PDB file of C-alpha atoms in Angstrom:
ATOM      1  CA  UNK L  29     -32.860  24.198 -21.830  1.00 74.00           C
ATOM      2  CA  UNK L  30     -31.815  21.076 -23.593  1.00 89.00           C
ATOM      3  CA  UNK L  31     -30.702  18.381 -21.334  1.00 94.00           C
ATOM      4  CA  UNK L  32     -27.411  17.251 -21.958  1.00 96.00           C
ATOM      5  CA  UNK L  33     -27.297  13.356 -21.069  1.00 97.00           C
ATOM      6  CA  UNK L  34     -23.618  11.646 -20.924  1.00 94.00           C
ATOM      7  CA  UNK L  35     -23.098   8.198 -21.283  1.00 94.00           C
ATOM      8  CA  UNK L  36     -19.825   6.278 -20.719  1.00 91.00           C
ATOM      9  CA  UNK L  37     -18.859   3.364 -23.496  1.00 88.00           C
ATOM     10  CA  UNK L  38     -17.870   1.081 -20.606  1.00 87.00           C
ATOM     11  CA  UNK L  39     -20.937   1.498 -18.715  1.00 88.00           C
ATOM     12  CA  UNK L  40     -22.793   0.268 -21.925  1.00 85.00           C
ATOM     13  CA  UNK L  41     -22.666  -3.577 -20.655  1.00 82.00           C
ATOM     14  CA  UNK L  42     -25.026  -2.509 -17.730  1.00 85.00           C
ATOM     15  CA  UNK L  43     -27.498  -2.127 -19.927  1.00 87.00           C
ATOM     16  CA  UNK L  44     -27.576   1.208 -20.518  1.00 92.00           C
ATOM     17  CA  UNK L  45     -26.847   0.854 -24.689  1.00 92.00           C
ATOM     18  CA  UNK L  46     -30.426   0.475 -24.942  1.00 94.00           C
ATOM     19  CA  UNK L  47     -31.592   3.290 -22.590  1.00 95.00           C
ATOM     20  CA  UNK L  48     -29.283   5.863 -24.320  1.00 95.00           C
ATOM     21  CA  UNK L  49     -30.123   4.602 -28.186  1.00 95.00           C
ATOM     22  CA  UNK L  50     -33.926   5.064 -26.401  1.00 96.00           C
ATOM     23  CA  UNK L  51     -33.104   8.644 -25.015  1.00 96.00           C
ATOM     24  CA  UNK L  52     -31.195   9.431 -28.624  1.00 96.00           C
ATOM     25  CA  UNK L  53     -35.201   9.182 -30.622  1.00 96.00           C
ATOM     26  CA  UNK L  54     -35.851  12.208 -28.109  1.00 95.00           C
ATOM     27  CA  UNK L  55     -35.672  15.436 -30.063  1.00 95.00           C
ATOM     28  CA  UNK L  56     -35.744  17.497 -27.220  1.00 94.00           C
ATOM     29  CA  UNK L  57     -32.675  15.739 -25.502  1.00 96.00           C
ATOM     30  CA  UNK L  58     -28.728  15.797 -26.394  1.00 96.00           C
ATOM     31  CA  UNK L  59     -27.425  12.519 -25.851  1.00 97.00           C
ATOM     32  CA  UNK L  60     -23.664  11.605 -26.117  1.00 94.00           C
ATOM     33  CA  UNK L  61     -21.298   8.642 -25.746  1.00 91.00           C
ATOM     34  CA  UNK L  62     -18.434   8.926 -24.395  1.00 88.00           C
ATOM     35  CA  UNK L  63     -15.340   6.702 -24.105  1.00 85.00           C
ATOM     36  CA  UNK L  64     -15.332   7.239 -20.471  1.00 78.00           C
ATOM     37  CA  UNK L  65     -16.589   9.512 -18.328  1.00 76.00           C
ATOM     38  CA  UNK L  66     -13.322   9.182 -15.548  1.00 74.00           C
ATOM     39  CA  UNK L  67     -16.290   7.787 -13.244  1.00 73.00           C
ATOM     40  CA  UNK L  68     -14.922   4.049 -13.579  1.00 72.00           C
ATOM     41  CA  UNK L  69     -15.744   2.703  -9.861  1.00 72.00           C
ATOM     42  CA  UNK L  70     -19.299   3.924 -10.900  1.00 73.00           C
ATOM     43  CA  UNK L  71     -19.206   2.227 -14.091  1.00 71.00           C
ATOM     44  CA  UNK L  72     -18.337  -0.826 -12.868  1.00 69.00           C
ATOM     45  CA  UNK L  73     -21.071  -1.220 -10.246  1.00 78.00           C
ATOM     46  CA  UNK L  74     -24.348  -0.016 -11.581  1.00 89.00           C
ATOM     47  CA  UNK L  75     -25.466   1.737 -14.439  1.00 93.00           C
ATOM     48  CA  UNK L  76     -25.293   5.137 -14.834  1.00 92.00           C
ATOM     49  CA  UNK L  77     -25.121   8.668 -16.815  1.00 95.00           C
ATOM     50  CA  UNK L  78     -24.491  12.356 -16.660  1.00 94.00           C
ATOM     51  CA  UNK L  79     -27.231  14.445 -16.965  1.00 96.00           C
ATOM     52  CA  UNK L  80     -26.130  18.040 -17.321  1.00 95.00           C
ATOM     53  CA  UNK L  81     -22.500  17.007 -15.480  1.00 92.00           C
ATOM     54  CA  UNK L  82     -24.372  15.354 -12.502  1.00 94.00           C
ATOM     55  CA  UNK L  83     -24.350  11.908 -12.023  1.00 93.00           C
ATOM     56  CA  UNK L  84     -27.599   9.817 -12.092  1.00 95.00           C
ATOM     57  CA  UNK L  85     -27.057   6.168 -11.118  1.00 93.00           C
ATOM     58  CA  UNK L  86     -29.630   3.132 -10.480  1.00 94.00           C
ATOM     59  CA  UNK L  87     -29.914  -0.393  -9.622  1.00 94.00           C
ATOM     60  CA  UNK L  88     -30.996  -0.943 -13.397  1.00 95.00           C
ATOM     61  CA  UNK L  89     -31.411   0.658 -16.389  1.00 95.00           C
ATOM     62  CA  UNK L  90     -35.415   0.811 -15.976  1.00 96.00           C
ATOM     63  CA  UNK L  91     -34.657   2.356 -12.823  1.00 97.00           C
ATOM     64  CA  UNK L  92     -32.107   4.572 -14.608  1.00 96.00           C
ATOM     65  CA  UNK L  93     -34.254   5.785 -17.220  1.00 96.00           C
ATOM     66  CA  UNK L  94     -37.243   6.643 -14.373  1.00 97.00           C
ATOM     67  CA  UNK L  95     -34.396   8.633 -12.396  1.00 97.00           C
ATOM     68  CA  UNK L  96     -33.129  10.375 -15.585  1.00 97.00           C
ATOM     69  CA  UNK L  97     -36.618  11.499 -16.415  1.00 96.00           C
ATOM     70  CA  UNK L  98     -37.463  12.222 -12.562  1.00 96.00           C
ATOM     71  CA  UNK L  99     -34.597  14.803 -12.885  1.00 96.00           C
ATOM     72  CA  UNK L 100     -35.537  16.585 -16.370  1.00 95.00           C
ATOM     73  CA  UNK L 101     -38.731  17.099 -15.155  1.00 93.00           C
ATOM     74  CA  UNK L 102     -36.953  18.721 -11.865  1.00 92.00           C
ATOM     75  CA  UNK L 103     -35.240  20.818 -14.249  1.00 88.00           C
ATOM     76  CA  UNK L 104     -38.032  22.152 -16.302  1.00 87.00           C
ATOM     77  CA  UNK L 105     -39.771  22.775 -13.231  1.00 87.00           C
ATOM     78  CA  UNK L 106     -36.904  25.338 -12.523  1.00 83.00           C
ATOM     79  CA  UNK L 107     -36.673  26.834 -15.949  1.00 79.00           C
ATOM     80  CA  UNK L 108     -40.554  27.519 -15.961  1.00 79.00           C
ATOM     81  CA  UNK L 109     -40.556  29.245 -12.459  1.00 77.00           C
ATOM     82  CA  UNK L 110     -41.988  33.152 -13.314  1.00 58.00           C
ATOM     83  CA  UNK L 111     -38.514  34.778 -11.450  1.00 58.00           C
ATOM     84  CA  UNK L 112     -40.179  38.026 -12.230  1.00 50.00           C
TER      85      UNK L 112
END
């Protein structure tokens, strides 16, 4: 599964413009830009994106960037689970 990660144009002064042109080098990922992701008391107080329609927030984008790849990990955990 290819993580889809959302990010909201307004939230882009929190620092997150770096984090998601970062994320965007990653093959594996989907990364899109949005001009708002209807989230707006979020994205005015920290920064934050949608990874797979759930919202991942932090203090800071560092912080952001550790959660997002916290969560992908989470997810691949799932995906590689032997169900059989």
């Amino acid at each position: 599964m290819r993580p889809i990660i959302e990010f909201c144009a307004s939230n882009l002064g929190n620092g997150t413009d770096k984090l998601m042109h970062k994320l965007e080098q990653n093959p594996d990922y989907d990364v899109i830009e949005y001009g708002c992701l209807n989230n707006c008391g979020q994205c005015y107080l920290s920064p934050f994106a949608m990874l797979n329609g759930e919202i991942i927030e932090a203090d800071s984008p560092e912080e952001l960037e550790e959660a997002i790849n916290t969560k992908i990990k989470e997810l691949e955990a799932w995906d590689n689970l032997d169900l059989d």
